[in-house]
Amino acid sequence: MYETITIDTDARGVATLTLNRPDKHNAMSPQMMADLTAAAAQLGGDDAVRVVVLTGAGKSFCAGADLGWMRAQADMDSATRAAEAGKLATMLGVLNALPKPLIGRLQGNALGGGVGMAAVCDVAIGVDTLKMGFTETRLGIIPATIGPYVLARMGEGRARRVFMSARLFGAAEAVDLDLLARAVPAAELDAAVEREVVPYLSCAPGAVAAAKKLARDLGPRINDEVVAHTIAALSARWETEEAAEGIGAFFDKRAANWVR
């Protein structure tokens, strides 16, 4: 049914949603965004599903944006780029609003948009060897569409430690930044995720969904106006000389002219 993801649901109603582009480090393509958007609707509407576990196949959880998609955007006009950014914003929004507990199982690195994917999870557990980072500014662009979700997760103060510098940080710092609830050895990852799953199986599903909605309603505002602002901010950055230089340098495998 899906090209870039898989869904497996066990007898308890625990659905494992797996990003399945291991050869591309589960980088987000337009097809993956469409698949995840559709999967969120499917899982959210399935009364048999009690909990959703989000993970990745292969070495990486999610390496951010697909390189082919990035290259294509460099040649798009601003309206088309905004529409492309809207695809990512829509996908993150429906995962964030999923009326089921969403537990992140980060078996590998999460970069750029992959950090955004972790941030929309209700709780994220990662292996203690992983790296994370908001790498967009190295390319002359900004972590815009993921911004509302990572700021809601981290808070502004924590976010400003890593949101603009593009530096990579490890699992222990990710816990300190509140991007991960816990970091564990790889051999303990499944058991740690299971400990998050089990309590929900004793809870009323409707009450869980209502409690999650209330938490979102009481939390930082993420509405159509905020999402539109992030799309406009990203579209504006794509129009700059820095973005052209950064993206060009990346694909030319050279240092951008601001690197010292």
CSV table of C-alpha atoms in Angstrom, one decimal:
chain,number,residue,atom,x,y,z
A,1,MET,CA,0.0,0.0,0.0
A,2,TYR,CA,2.8,2.4,0.9
A,3,GLU,CA,6.1,2.9,-1.0
A,4,THR,CA,8.3,4.3,1.6
A,5,ILE,CA,7.0,3.1,5.0
A,6,THR,CA,5.6,-0.1,6.5
A,7,ILE,CA,3.0,-0.6,9.2
A,8,ASP,CA,2.8,-3.7,11.4
A,9,THR,CA,0.2,-4.1,14.1
A,10,ASP,CA,0.4,-6.7,16.8
A,11,ALA,CA,-2.5,-8.5,18.5
A,12,ARG,CA,-2.5,-5.9,21.3
A,13,GLY,CA,-3.1,-3.0,18.9
A,14,VAL,CA,0.4,-1.7,18.9
A,15,ALA,CA,1.3,-0.4,15.4
A,16,THR,CA,4.9,-0.1,14.4
A,17,LEU,CA,5.3,2.6,11.7
A,18,THR,CA,8.7,2.2,10.1
A,19,LEU,CA,10.4,4.7,7.8
A,20,ASN,CA,11.6,2.3,5.1
A,21,ARG,CA,14.2,3.9,2.9
A,22,PRO,CA,17.3,2.5,4.6
A,23,ASP,CA,19.5,3.0,1.5
A,24,LYS,CA,18.7,6.7,1.7
A,25,HIS,CA,19.0,6.9,5.5
A,26,ASN,CA,15.2,7.3,5.6
A,27,ALA,CA,15.5,10.8,4.1
A,28,MET,CA,12.1,12.4,3.6
A,29,SER,CA,11.0,12.5,0.0
A,30,PRO,CA,7.7,13.9,-1.3
A,31,GLN,CA,6.5,10.3,-1.5
A,32,MET,CA,7.4,9.6,2.1
A,33,MET,CA,5.6,12.7,3.3
A,34,ALA,CA,2.5,11.7,1.4
A,35,ASP,CA,2.8,8.1,2.8
A,36,LEU,CA,3.2,9.4,6.3
A,37,THR,CA,0.3,11.8,6.0
A,38,ALA,CA,-2.0,9.0,4.7
A,39,ALA,CA,-0.7,6.6,7.4
A,40,ALA,CA,-1.6,9.0,10.2
A,41,ALA,CA,-5.1,9.2,8.9
A,42,GLN,CA,-5.3,5.4,8.7
A,43,LEU,CA,-3.9,4.8,12.1
A,44,GLY,CA,-5.8,7.7,13.7
A,45,GLY,CA,-9.1,6.3,12.5
A,46,ASP,CA,-8.5,2.7,13.4
A,47,ASP,CA,-10.2,1.8,16.7
A,48,ALA,CA,-8.1,-1.4,16.9
A,49,VAL,CA,-4.9,0.6,17.2
A,50,ARG,CA,-4.0,1.6,20.7
A,51,VAL,CA,-0.4,2.9,20.4
A,52,VAL,CA,1.9,3.8,17.5
A,53,VAL,CA,5.6,3.3,17.6
A,54,LEU,CA,7.6,5.4,15.0
A,55,THR,CA,11.0,4.0,14.0
A,56,GLY,CA,13.3,3.6,11.0
A,57,ALA,CA,14.8,0.8,9.1
A,58,GLY,CA,18.6,0.5,8.8
A,59,LYS,CA,21.3,2.6,10.4
A,60,SER,CA,19.5,6.0,10.6
A,61,PHE,CA,16.2,7.1,12.0
A,62,CYS,CA,15.8,10.0,9.5
A,63,ALA,CA,18.6,12.0,7.8
A,64,GLY,CA,16.3,14.9,7.0
A,65,ALA,CA,15.3,16.0,3.5
A,66,ASP,CA,15.9,13.8,0.5
A,67,LEU,CA,18.8,15.2,-1.5
A,68,GLY,CA,16.9,14.8,-4.8
A,69,TRP,CA,14.1,16.8,-3.4
A,70,MET,CA,16.5,19.5,-2.2
A,71,ARG,CA,18.2,19.7,-5.6
A,72,ALA,CA,14.8,20.0,-7.3
A,73,GLN,CA,13.8,22.8,-5.0
A,74,ALA,CA,16.8,24.9,-6.0
A,75,ASP,CA,15.2,25.2,-9.5
A,76,MET,CA,11.6,25.9,-8.4
A,77,ASP,CA,9.9,29.2,-8.2
A,78,SER,CA,8.9,30.6,-4.8
A,79,ALA,CA,5.2,29.5,-5.0
A,80,THR,CA,6.2,25.9,-5.8
A,81,ARG,CA,8.8,25.9,-3.0
A,82,ALA,CA,6.1,27.1,-0.6
A,83,ALA,CA,3.9,24.2,-1.8
A,84,GLU,CA,6.7,21.7,-1.2
A,85,ALA,CA,7.3,23.1,2.3
A,86,GLY,CA,3.6,22.7,2.9
A,87,LYS,CA,3.9,19.0,2.3
A,88,LEU,CA,6.3,18.7,5.2
A,89,ALA,CA,4.3,21.0,7.4
A,90,THR,CA,1.1,19.0,6.7
A,91,MET,CA,2.8,15.7,7.5
A,92,LEU,CA,4.3,17.0,10.8
A,93,GLY,CA,0.9,18.5,11.7
A,94,VAL,CA,-1.1,15.3,11.3
A,95,LEU,CA,1.5,13.2,13.2
A,96,ASN,CA,1.5,15.8,16.0
A,97,ALA,CA,-2.3,15.6,16.2
A,98,LEU,CA,-2.5,11.8,15.9
A,99,PRO,CA,-5.2,10.8,18.5
A,100,LYS,CA,-3.1,7.9,19.6
A,101,PRO,CA,0.1,7.8,21.7
A,102,LEU,CA,3.1,8.2,19.4
A,103,ILE,CA,6.3,6.8,20.7
A,104,GLY,CA,9.6,7.4,18.9
A,105,ARG,CA,12.0,4.6,18.7
A,106,LEU,CA,15.2,6.2,17.4
A,107,GLN,CA,17.5,3.4,16.4
A,108,GLY,CA,20.0,5.8,14.7
A,109,ASN,CA,20.8,9.4,13.8
A,110,ALA,CA,18.2,12.1,13.3
A,111,LEU,CA,19.1,15.2,11.4
A,112,GLY,CA,17.2,18.3,10.3
A,113,GLY,CA,13.6,17.1,9.6
A,114,GLY,CA,14.4,13.9,11.4
A,115,VAL,CA,14.7,15.9,14.6
A,116,GLY,CA,11.2,17.4,13.8
A,117,MET,CA,9.9,13.8,13.5
A,118,ALA,CA,11.2,13.0,16.9
A,119,ALA,CA,9.7,16.2,18.3
A,120,VAL,CA,6.2,15.3,17.3
A,121,CYS,CA,6.3,12.1,19.2
A,122,ASP,CA,4.8,12.1,22.7
A,123,VAL,CA,7.9,10.4,24.0
A,124,ALA,CA,11.1,9.5,22.1
A,125,ILE,CA,13.6,6.9,23.2
A,126,GLY,CA,17.0,6.7,21.4
A,127,VAL,CA,20.1,4.6,21.3
A,128,ASP,CA,22.9,6.1,23.2
A,129,THR,CA,25.2,6.2,20.2
A,130,LEU,CA,23.0,8.4,18.0
A,131,LYS,CA,23.7,11.9,16.8
A,132,MET,CA,21.2,14.7,16.2
A,133,GLY,CA,21.5,18.2,14.7
A,134,PHE,CA,19.7,21.0,13.0
A,135,THR,CA,21.9,21.1,10.0
A,136,GLU,CA,19.9,23.5,7.8
A,137,THR,CA,22.0,26.7,8.4
A,138,ARG,CA,25.1,25.1,6.9
A,139,LEU,CA,23.1,25.2,3.6
A,140,GLY,CA,22.0,28.8,4.0
A,141,ILE,CA,18.4,27.8,4.9
A,142,ILE,CA,16.6,27.5,8.3
A,143,PRO,CA,14.8,24.8,10.3
A,144,ALA,CA,11.4,26.5,9.7
A,145,THR,CA,8.6,24.0,9.2
A,146,ILE,CA,9.9,21.8,12.0
A,147,GLY,CA,10.3,24.9,14.2
A,148,PRO,CA,7.0,25.0,16.0
A,149,TYR,CA,7.3,21.3,17.0
A,150,VAL,CA,10.9,21.4,18.3
A,151,LEU,CA,10.3,24.7,20.1
A,152,ALA,CA,7.2,23.2,21.8
A,153,ARG,CA,9.3,20.2,22.8
A,154,MET,CA,12.5,22.0,23.8
A,155,GLY,CA,11.4,25.5,24.8
A,156,GLU,CA,13.1,28.5,23.4
A,157,GLY,CA,16.1,28.6,25.8
A,158,ARG,CA,17.1,25.0,25.0
A,159,ALA,CA,16.4,25.4,21.3
A,160,ARG,CA,18.7,28.4,21.0
A,161,ARG,CA,21.6,26.2,22.1
A,162,VAL,CA,21.5,24.2,19.0
A,163,PHE,CA,18.8,25.6,16.6
A,164,MET,CA,21.1,27.9,14.7
A,165,SER,CA,24.6,26.5,14.9
A,166,ALA,CA,24.1,23.3,12.9
A,167,ARG,CA,26.4,21.4,15.3
A,168,LEU,CA,25.8,17.7,15.9
A,169,PHE,CA,25.2,16.6,19.4
A,170,GLY,CA,24.9,13.2,21.1
A,171,ALA,CA,22.2,11.3,22.8
A,172,ALA,CA,23.1,12.5,26.3
A,173,GLU,CA,22.7,16.1,25.2
A,174,ALA,CA,19.5,15.3,23.4
A,175,VAL,CA,18.1,14.0,26.7
A,176,ASP,CA,19.2,17.3,28.4
A,177,LEU,CA,17.6,19.3,25.6
A,178,ASP,CA,14.3,17.2,26.1
A,179,LEU,CA,14.4,15.9,22.5
A,180,LEU,CA,14.8,12.4,24.0
A,181,ALA,CA,13.2,11.1,27.1
A,182,ARG,CA,16.0,8.5,27.6
A,183,ALA,CA,19.0,7.2,25.8
A,184,VAL,CA,19.8,3.5,26.1
A,185,PRO,CA,22.2,0.9,24.7
A,186,ALA,CA,21.0,-0.6,21.4
A,187,ALA,CA,20.4,-3.9,23.1
A,188,GLU,CA,18.0,-2.3,25.5
A,189,LEU,CA,16.0,-0.1,23.0
A,190,ASP,CA,13.1,-2.4,22.5
A,191,ALA,CA,12.6,-3.1,26.2
A,192,ALA,CA,12.7,0.7,26.9
A,193,VAL,CA,10.1,1.3,24.2
A,194,GLU,CA,7.9,-1.5,25.5
A,195,ARG,CA,7.9,0.1,29.0
A,196,GLU,CA,6.4,3.2,27.4
A,197,VAL,CA,3.8,1.1,25.4
A,198,VAL,CA,2.4,-1.1,28.2
A,199,PRO,CA,0.8,1.5,30.4
A,200,TYR,CA,-1.4,2.7,27.6
A,201,LEU,CA,-2.9,-0.8,27.2
A,202,SER,CA,-4.7,-0.3,30.5
A,203,CYS,CA,-6.0,3.2,29.6
A,204,ALA,CA,-9.3,4.1,28.0
A,205,PRO,CA,-8.4,4.9,24.4
A,206,GLY,CA,-10.9,7.8,24.2
A,207,ALA,CA,-9.6,9.3,27.4
A,208,VAL,CA,-6.0,9.1,26.1
A,209,ALA,CA,-7.0,10.8,22.9
A,210,ALA,CA,-8.9,13.5,24.8
A,211,ALA,CA,-6.0,14.0,27.2
A,212,LYS,CA,-3.5,14.4,24.4
A,213,LYS,CA,-5.7,16.9,22.6
A,214,LEU,CA,-6.0,18.9,25.9
A,215,ALA,CA,-2.2,18.9,26.3
A,216,ARG,CA,-1.9,20.3,22.8
A,217,ASP,CA,-4.6,22.9,23.3
A,218,LEU,CA,-2.9,24.1,26.5
A,219,GLY,CA,0.6,24.0,25.0
A,220,PRO,CA,2.4,26.4,22.6
A,221,ARG,CA,0.1,27.7,19.8
A,222,ILE,CA,0.6,25.7,16.6
A,223,ASN,CA,-2.2,26.8,14.2
A,224,ASP,CA,-2.6,27.6,10.6
A,225,GLU,CA,-1.1,31.1,11.1
A,226,VAL,CA,2.0,29.7,12.8
A,227,VAL,CA,2.5,27.1,10.1
A,228,ALA,CA,2.0,29.6,7.3
A,229,HIS,CA,4.6,31.8,9.0
A,230,THR,CA,7.2,29.0,9.0
A,231,ILE,CA,6.5,28.3,5.3
A,232,ALA,CA,6.9,31.9,4.4
A,233,ALA,CA,10.1,32.2,6.4
A,234,LEU,CA,11.6,29.1,4.6
A,235,SER,CA,10.5,30.3,1.2
A,236,ALA,CA,12.1,33.7,1.8
A,237,ARG,CA,15.4,32.0,2.8
A,238,TRP,CA,15.4,30.0,-0.4
A,239,GLU,CA,15.4,33.3,-2.4
A,240,THR,CA,18.7,34.5,-0.8
A,241,GLU,CA,22.2,34.3,-2.2
A,242,GLU,CA,23.2,32.4,0.9
A,243,ALA,CA,20.8,29.6,0.1
A,244,ALA,CA,22.0,29.4,-3.5
A,245,GLU,CA,25.6,29.3,-2.4
A,246,GLY,CA,25.0,26.8,0.4
A,247,ILE,CA,23.0,24.3,-1.7
A,248,GLY,CA,25.4,24.7,-4.6
A,249,ALA,CA,28.4,24.1,-2.4
A,250,PHE,CA,26.8,21.0,-0.9
A,251,PHE,CA,26.2,19.4,-4.2
A,252,ASP,CA,29.6,20.6,-5.6
A,253,LYS,CA,31.2,19.0,-2.5
A,254,ARG,CA,33.1,22.1,-1.6
A,255,ALA,CA,33.0,24.5,1.3
A,256,ALA,CA,30.6,27.4,1.1
A,257,ASN,CA,32.1,30.9,0.9
A,258,TRP,CA,31.3,31.7,4.5
A,259,VAL,CA,33.3,28.7,5.9
A,260,ARG,CA,36.3,29.7,7.9
